[in-house]
Coordinates of N, CA and C in Angstrom, one line a residue:
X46 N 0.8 -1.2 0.0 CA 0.0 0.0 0.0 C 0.9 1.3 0.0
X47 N 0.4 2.2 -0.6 CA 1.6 3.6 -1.0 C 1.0 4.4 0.2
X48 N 2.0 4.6 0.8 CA 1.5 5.7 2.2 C 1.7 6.7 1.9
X49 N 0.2 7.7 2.7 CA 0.0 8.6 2.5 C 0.9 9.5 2.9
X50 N 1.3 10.8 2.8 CA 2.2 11.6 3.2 C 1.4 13.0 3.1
X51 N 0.3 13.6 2.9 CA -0.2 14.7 2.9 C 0.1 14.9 4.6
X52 N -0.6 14.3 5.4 CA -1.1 14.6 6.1 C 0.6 14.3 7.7
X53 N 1.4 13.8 6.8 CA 2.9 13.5 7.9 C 3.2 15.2 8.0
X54 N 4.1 15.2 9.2 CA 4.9 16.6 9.6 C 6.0 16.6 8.7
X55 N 6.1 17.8 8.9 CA 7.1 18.4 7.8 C 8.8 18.1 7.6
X56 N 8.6 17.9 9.9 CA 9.9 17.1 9.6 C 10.1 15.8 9.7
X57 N 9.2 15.0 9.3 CA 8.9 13.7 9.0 C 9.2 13.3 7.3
X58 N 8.7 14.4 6.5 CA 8.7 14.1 5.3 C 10.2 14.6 5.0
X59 N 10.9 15.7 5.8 CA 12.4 15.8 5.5 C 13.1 14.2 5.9
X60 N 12.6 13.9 6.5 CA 13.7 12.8 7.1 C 13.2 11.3 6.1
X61 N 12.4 11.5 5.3 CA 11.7 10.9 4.5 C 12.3 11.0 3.1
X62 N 12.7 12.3 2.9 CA 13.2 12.7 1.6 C 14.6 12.3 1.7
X63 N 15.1 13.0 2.6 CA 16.6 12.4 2.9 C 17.2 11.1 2.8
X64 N 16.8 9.8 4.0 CA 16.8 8.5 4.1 C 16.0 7.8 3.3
X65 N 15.2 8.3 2.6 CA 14.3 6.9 1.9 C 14.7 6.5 0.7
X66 N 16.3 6.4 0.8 CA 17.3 5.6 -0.3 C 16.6 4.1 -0.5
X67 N 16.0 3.4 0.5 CA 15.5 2.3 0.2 C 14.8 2.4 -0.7
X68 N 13.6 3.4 -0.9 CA 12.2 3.5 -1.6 C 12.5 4.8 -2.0
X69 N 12.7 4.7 -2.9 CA 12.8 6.0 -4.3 C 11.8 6.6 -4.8
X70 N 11.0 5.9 -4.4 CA 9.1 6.3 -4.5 C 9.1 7.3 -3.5
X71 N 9.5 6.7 -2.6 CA 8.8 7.5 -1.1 C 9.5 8.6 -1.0
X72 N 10.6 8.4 -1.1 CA 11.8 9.7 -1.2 C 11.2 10.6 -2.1
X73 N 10.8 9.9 -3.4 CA 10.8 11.2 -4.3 C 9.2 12.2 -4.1
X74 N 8.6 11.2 -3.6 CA 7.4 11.9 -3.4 C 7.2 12.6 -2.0
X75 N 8.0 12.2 -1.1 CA 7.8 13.1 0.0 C 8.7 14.7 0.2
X76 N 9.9 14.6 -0.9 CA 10.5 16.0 -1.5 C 9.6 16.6 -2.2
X77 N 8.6 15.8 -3.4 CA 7.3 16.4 -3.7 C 6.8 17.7 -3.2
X78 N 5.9 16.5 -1.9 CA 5.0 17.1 -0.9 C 5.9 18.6 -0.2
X79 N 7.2 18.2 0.4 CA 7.7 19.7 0.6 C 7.7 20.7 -0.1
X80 N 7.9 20.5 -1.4 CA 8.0 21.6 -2.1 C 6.6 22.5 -2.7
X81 N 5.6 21.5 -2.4 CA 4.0 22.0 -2.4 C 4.1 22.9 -1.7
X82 N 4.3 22.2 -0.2 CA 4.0 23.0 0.7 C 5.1 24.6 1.2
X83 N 6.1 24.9 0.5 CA 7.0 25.4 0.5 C 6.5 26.6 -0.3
X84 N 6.1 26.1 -1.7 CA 5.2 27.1 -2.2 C 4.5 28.1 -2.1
X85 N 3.4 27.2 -1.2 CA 2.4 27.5 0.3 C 3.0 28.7 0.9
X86 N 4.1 28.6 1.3 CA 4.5 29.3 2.2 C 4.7 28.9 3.6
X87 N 3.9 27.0 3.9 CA 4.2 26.6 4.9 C 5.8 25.8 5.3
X88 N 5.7 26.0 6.7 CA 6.8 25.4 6.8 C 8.5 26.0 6.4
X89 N 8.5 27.4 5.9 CA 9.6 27.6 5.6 C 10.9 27.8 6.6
X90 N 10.9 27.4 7.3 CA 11.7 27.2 8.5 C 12.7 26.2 8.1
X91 N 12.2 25.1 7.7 CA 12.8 24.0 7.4 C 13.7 23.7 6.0
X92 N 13.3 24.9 5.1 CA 14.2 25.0 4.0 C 15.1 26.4 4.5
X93 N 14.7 27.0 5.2 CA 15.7 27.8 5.8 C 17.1 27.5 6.5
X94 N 16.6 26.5 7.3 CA 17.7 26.0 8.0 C 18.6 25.0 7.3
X95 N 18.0 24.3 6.2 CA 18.4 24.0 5.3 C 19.6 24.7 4.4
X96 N 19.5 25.6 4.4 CA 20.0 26.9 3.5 C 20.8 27.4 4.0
X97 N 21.3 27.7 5.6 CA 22.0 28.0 6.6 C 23.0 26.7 7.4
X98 N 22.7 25.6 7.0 CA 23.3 25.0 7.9 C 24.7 24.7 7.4
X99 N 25.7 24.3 8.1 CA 26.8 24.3 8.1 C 27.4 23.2 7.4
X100 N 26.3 22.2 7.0 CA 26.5 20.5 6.6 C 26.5 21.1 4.6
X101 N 27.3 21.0 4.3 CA 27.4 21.0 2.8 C 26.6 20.0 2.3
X102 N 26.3 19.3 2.4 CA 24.8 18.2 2.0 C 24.0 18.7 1.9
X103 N 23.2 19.5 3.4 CA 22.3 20.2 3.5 C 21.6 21.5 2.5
X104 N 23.1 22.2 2.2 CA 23.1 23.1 1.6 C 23.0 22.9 0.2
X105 N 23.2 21.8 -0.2 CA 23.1 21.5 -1.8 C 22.1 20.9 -1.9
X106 N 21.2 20.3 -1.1 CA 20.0 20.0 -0.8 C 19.1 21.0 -1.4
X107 N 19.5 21.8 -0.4 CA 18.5 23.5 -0.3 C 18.4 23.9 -1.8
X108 N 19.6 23.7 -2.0 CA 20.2 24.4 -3.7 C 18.9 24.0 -4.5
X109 N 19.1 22.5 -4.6 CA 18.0 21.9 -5.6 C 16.8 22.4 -5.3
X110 N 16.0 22.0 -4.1 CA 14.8 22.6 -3.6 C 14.5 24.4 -4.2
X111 N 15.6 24.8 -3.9 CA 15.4 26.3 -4.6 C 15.1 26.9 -5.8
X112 N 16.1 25.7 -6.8 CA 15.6 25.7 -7.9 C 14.4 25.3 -8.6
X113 N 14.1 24.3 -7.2 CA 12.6 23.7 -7.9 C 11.1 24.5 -7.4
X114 N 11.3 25.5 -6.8 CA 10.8 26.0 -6.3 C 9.7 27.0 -7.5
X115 N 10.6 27.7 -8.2 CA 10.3 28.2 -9.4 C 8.7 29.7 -9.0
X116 N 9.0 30.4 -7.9 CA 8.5 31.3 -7.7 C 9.3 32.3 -6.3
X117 N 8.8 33.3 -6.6 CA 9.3 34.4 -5.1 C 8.4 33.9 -4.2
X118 N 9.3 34.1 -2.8 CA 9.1 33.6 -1.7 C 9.7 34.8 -0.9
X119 N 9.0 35.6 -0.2 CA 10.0 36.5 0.1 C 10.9 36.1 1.2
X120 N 10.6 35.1 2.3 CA 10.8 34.8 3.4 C 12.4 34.0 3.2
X121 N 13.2 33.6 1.7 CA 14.0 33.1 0.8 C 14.7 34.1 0.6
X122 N 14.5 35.5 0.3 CA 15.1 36.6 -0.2 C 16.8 36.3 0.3
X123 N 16.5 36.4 1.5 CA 18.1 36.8 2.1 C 18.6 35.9 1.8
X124 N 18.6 34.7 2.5 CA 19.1 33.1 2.8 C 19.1 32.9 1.1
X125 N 18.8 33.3 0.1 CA 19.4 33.0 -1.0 C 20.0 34.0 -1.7
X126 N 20.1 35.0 -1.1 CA 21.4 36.1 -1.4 C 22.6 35.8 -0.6
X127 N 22.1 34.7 0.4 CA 24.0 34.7 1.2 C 24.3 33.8 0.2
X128 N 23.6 32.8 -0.6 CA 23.8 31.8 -1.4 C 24.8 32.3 -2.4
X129 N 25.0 33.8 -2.5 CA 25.8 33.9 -3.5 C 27.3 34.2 -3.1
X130 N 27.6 33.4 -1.7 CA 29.1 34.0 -1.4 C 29.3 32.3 -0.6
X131 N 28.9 31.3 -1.0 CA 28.5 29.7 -0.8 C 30.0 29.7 -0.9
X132 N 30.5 28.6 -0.6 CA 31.6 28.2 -1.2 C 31.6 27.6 -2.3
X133 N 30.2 26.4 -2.1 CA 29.9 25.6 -3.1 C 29.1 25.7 -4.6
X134 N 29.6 25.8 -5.4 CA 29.2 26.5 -6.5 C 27.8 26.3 -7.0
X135 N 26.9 25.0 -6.9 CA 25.6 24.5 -6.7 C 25.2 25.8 -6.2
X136 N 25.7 26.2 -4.8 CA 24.4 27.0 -4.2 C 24.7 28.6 -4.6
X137 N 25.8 29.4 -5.5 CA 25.8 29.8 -6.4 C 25.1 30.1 -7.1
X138 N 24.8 29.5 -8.4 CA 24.3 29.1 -9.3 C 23.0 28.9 -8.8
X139 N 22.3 28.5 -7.6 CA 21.1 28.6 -7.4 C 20.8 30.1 -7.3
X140 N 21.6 30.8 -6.4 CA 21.4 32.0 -6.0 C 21.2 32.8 -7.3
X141 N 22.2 32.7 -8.2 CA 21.5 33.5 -9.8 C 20.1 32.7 -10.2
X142 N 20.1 31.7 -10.5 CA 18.6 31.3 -10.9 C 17.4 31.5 -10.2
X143 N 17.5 31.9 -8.6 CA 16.4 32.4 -8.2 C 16.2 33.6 -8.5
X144 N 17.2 34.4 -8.6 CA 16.8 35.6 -8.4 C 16.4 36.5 -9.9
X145 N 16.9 35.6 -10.9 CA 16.3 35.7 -12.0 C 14.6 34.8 -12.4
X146 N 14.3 34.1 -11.7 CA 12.7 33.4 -11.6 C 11.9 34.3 -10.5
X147 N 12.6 34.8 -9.5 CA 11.8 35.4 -8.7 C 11.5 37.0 -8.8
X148 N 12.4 37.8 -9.9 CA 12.4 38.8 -10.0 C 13.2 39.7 -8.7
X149 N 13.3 39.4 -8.0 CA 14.0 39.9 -6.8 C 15.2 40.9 -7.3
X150 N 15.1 41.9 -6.3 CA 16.6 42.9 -6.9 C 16.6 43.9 -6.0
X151 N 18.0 44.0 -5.3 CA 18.0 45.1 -4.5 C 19.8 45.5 -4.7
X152 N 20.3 46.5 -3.5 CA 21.6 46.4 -3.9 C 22.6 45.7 -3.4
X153 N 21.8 44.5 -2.2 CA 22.8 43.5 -2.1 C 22.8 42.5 -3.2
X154 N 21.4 42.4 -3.7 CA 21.8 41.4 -4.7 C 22.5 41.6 -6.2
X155 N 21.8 43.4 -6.7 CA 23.4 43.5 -7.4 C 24.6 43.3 -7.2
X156 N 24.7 43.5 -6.3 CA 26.6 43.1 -5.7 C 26.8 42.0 -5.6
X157 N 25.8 41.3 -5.7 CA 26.7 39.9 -5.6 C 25.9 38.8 -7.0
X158 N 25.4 39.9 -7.9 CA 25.5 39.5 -9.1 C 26.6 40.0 -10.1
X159 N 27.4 40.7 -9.7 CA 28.7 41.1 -10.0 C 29.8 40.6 -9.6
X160 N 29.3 39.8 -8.8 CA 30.4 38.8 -8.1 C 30.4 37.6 -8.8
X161 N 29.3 37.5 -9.0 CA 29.2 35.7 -9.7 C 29.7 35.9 -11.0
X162 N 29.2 37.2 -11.7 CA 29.8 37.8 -12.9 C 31.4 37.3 -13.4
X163 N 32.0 37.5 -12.3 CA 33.1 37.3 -12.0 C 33.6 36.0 -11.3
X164 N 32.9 35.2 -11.1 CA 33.4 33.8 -10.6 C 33.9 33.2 -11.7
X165 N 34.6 32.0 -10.8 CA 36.2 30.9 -11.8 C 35.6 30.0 -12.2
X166 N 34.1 29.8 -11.3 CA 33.5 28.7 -11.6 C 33.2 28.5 -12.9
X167 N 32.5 27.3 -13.7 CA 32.7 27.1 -15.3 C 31.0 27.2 -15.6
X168 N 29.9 27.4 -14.5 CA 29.0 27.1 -14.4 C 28.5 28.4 -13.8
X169 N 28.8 29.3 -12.7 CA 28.3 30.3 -12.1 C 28.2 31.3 -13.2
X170 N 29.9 31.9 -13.4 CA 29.9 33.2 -14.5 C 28.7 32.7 -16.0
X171 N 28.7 31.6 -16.5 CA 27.5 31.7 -17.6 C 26.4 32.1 -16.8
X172 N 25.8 31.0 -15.8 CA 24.7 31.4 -15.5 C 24.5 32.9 -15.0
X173 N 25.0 33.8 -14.5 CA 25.3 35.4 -14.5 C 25.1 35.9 -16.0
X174 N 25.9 35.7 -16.4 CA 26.0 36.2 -17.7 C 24.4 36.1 -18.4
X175 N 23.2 34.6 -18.3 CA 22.4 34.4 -19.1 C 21.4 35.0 -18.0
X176 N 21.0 35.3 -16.8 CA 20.7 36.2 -16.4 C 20.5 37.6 -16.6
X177 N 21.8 38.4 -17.2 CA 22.4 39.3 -17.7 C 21.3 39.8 -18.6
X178 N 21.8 38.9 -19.8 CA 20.8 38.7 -21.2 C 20.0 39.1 -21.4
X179 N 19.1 38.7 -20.3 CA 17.5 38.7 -20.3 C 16.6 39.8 -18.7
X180 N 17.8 40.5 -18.3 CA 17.5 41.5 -17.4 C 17.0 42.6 -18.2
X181 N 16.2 44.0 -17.3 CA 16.4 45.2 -18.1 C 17.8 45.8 -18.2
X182 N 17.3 46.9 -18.9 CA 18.4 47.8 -19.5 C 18.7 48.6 -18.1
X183 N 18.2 48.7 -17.8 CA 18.5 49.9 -16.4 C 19.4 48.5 -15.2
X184 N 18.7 47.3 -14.6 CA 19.6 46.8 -13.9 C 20.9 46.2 -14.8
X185 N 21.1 46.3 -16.4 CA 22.6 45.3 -16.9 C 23.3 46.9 -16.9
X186 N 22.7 48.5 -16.8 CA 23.5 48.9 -16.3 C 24.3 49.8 -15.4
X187 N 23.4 48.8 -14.2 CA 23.6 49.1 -12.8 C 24.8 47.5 -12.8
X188 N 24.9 46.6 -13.1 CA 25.5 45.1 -13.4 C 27.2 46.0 -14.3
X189 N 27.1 46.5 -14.9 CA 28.2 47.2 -15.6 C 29.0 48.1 -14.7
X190 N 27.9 48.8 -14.1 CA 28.9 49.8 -13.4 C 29.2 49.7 -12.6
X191 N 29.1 48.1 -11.5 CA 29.3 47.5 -10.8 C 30.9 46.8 -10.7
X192 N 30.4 46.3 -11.9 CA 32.0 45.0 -11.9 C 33.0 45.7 -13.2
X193 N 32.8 47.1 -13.8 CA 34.0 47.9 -13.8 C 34.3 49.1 -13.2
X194 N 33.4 49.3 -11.9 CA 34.2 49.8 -10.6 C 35.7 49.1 -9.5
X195 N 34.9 47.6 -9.7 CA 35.9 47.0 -8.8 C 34.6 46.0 -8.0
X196 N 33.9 46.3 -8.1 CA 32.4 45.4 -6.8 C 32.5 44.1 -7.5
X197 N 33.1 43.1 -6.3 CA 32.9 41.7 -6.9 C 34.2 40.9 -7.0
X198 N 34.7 42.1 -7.6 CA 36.7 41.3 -7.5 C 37.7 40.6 -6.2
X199 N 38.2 39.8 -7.3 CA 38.4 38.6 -5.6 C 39.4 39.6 -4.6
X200 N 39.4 38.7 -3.3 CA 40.2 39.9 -2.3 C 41.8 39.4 -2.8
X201 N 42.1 40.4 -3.3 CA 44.0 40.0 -3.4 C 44.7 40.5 -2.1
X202 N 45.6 39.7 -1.5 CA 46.5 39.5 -0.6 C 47.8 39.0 -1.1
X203 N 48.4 39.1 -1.8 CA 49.7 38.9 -2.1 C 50.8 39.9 -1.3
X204 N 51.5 39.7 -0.6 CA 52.8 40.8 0.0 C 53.4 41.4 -1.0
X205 N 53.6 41.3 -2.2 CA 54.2 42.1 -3.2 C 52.9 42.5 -3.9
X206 N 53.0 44.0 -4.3 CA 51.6 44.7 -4.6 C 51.8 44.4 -6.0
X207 N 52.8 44.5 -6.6 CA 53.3 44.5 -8.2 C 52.0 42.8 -8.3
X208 N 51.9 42.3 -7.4 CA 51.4 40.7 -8.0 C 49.9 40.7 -7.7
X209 N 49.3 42.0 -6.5 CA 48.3 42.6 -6.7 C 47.6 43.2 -8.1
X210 N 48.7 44.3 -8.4 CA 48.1 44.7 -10.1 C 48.5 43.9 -10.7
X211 N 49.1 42.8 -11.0 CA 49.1 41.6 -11.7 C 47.4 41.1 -11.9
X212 N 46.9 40.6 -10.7 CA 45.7 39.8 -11.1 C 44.3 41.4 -11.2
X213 N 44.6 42.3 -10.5 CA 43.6 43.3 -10.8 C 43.0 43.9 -11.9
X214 N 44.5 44.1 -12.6 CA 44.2 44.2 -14.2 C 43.8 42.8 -15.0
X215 N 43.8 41.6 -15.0 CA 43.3 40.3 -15.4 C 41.9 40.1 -15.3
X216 N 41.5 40.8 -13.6 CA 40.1 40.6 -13.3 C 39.4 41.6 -14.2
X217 N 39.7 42.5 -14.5 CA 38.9 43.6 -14.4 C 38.6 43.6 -16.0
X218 N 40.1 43.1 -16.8 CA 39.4 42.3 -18.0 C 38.5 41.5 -18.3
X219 N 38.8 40.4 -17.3 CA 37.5 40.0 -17.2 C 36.2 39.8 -17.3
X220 N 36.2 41.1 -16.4 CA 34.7 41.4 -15.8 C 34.4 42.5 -17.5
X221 N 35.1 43.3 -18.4 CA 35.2 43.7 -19.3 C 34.7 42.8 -20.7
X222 N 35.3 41.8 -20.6 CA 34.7 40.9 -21.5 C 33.4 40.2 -21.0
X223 N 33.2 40.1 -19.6 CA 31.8 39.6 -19.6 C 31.0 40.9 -19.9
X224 N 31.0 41.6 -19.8 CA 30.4 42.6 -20.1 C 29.8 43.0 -21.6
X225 N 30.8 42.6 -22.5 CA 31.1 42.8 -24.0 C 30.2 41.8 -24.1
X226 N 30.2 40.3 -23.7 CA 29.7 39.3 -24.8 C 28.0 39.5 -23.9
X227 N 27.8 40.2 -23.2 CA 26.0 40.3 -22.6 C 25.6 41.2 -23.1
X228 N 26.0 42.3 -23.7 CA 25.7 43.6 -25.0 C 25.1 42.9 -26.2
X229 N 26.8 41.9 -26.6 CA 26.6 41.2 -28.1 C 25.3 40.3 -28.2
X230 N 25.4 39.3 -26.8 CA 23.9 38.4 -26.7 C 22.3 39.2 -27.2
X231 N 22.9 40.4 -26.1 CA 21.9 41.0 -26.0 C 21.3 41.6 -27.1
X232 N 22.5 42.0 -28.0 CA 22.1 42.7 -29.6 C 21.8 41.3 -30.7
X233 N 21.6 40.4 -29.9 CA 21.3 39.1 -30.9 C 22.4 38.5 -32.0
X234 N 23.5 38.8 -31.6 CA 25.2 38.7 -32.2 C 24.8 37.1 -31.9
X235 N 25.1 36.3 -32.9 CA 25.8 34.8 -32.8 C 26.6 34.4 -32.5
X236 N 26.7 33.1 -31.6 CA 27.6 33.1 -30.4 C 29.3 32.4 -31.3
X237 N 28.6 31.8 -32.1 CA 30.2 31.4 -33.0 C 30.7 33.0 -33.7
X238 N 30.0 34.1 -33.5 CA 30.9 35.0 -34.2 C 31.3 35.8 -32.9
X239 N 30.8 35.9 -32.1 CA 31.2 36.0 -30.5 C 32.4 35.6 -30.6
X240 N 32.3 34.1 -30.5 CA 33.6 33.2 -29.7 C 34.9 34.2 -30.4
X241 N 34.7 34.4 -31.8 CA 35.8 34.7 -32.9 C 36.4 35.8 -32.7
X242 N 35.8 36.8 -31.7 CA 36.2 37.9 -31.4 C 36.3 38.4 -29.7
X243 N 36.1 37.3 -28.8 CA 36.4 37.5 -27.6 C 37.2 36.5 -27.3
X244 N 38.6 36.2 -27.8 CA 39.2 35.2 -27.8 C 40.2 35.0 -26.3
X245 N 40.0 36.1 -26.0 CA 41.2 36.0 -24.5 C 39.7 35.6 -23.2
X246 N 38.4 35.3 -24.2 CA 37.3 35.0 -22.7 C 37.5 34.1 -21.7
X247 N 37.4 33.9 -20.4 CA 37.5 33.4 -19.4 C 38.8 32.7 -19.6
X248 N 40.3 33.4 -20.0 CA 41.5 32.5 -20.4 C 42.5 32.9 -18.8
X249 N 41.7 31.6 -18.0 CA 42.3 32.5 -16.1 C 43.5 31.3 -16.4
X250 N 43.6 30.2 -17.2 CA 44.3 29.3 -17.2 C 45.9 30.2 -17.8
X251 N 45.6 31.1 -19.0 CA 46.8 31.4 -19.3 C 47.0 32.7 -18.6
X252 N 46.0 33.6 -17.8 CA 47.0 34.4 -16.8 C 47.8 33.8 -15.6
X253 N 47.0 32.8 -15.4 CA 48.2 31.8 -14.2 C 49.5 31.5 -15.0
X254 N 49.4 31.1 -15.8 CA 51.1 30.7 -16.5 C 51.8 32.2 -16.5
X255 N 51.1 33.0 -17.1 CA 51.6 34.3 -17.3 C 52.1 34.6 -15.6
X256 N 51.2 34.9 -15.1 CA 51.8 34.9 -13.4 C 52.7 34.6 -12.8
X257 N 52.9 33.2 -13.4 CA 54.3 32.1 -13.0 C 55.6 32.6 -13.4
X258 N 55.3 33.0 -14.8 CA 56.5 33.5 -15.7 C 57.3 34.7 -15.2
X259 N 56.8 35.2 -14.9 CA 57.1 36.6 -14.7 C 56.7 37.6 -13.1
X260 N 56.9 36.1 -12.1 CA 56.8 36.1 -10.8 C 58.6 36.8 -10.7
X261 N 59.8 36.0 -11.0 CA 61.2 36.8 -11.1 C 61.3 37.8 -11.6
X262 N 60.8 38.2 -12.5 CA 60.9 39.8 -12.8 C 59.6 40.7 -11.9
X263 N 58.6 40.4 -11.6 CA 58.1 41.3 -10.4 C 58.8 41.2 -9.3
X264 N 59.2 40.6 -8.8 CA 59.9 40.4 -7.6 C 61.0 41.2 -7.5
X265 N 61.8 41.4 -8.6 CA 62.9 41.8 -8.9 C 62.4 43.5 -8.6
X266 N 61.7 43.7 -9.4 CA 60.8 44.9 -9.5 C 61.0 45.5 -8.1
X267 N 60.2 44.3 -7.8 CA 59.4 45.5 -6.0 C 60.9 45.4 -5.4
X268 N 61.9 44.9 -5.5 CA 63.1 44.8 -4.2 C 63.7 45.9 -4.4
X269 N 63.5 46.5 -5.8 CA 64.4 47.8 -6.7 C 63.5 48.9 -6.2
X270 N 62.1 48.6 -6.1 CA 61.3 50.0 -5.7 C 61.7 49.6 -3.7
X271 N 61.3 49.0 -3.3 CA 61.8 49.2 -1.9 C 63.4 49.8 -1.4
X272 N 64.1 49.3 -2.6 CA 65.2 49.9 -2.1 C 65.4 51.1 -2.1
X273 N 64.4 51.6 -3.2 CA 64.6 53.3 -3.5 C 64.2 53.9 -2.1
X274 N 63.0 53.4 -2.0 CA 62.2 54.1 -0.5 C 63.1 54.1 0.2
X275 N 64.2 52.9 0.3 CA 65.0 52.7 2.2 C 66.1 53.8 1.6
X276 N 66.2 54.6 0.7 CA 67.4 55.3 0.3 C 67.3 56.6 0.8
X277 N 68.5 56.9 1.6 CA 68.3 58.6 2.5 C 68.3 59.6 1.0
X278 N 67.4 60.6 1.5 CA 67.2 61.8 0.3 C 68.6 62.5 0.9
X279 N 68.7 63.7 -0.6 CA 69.9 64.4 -0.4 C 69.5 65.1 0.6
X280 N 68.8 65.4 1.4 CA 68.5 66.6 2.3 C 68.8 66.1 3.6
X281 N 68.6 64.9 4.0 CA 69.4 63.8 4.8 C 70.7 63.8 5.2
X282 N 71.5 63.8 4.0 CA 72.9 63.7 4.3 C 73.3 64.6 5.0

């Protein structure tokens, strides 16, 4: 007999969706039932905590659920805007796909659609970018003037600054070329005549080499500019 599940608690049907690896039925239909009710608006507690919790399982959980969600929830708003500083790229990539299905937009979540803009991931910066696309004209250029300010670019910490402007000017191309090819989409440009003319796009593989290369001559650089600084002026002597 197929048991009923309308009528189980919510964290009954979590622990249901979770464990019921035995019964693939029951699993899949009691994630179902949550996501009805999620809809609803009941029970959001439970995909909240979901979304928050510290267990990377959890959180990629939430991810899916989020996606499947497929409406605004306002009580989601936040808890899927921190989604956009995840570690895990899933929840990411959720955080742009909600917020492009839910319509949602404020200026935390520009900012950290400028960030994804700019992620390494192979999967986040498209999904940004196809969000982009299909935005208005007023937020792609509130999104522009965002990530060629600097909002979004990763934190550099290197002790030699010379290897700071190394990766700042890299990013900022970057974020330059993402920029260029969500105009071209946008102007209905074909993506093979794209490719043909944004040829340095997402190329982080050959600024790392380039970085490597020419780590001895920055280095060399900054020892020559410190030494100037440690040098007494004529007025000194």
């Amino acid at each position: 007999m197929t048991k009923e599940l309308a009528g189980e608690s919510t964290a009954v049907l979590m622990d249901e969706a979770r464990y019921g690896d035995h019964d693939h039925d029951l699993s899949y239909r009691a994630g179902q039932e949550l996501l009805r009710r999620w809809r609803r608006g009941v029970d959001l507690e439970f995909l909240v905590g979901l979304m928050q919790s510290e267990k990377s399982s959890d959180r990629l959980r939430a991810a899916y659920c989020l996606g499947e969600l497929g409406e605004a929830v306002e009580v989601l708003k936040i808890p899927a805007t921190e989604f956009a500083s995840d570690p895990l790229p899933d929840c990411r990539v959720a955080f742009v796909n909600y917020m492009s299905t839910s319509g949602y937009y404020d200026e935390a979540i520009a900012k950290a659609l400028a960030n994804c803009l700019l992620d390494l991931d192979l999967y986040v910066r498209p999904t940004a970018i196809k969000w982009a696309v299909r935005t208005t004209v007023d937020r792609l250029q509130e999104l522009s003037r965002l990530v060629l300010s600097g909002t979004g670019r990763f934190e550099l910490k290197f002790r030699n600054p010379l290897s700071n402007d190394f990766w700042e000017k890299a990013v900022r191309e970057r974020g330059i070329r993402g920029i260029e090819i969500i105009r071209r989409l946008r102007a209905g440009e074909e993506i093979q005549h794209i490719r043909k003319g944004v040829s340095g796009e997402d190329s982080f593989v050959l600024d790392s080499i380039l970085f490597s290369r020419t780590r001895g001559e920055r280095s060399s650089k900054w020892e020559k500019m410190k030494s100037k600084d440690r040098s007494p002026s004529p007025d000194s002597c």
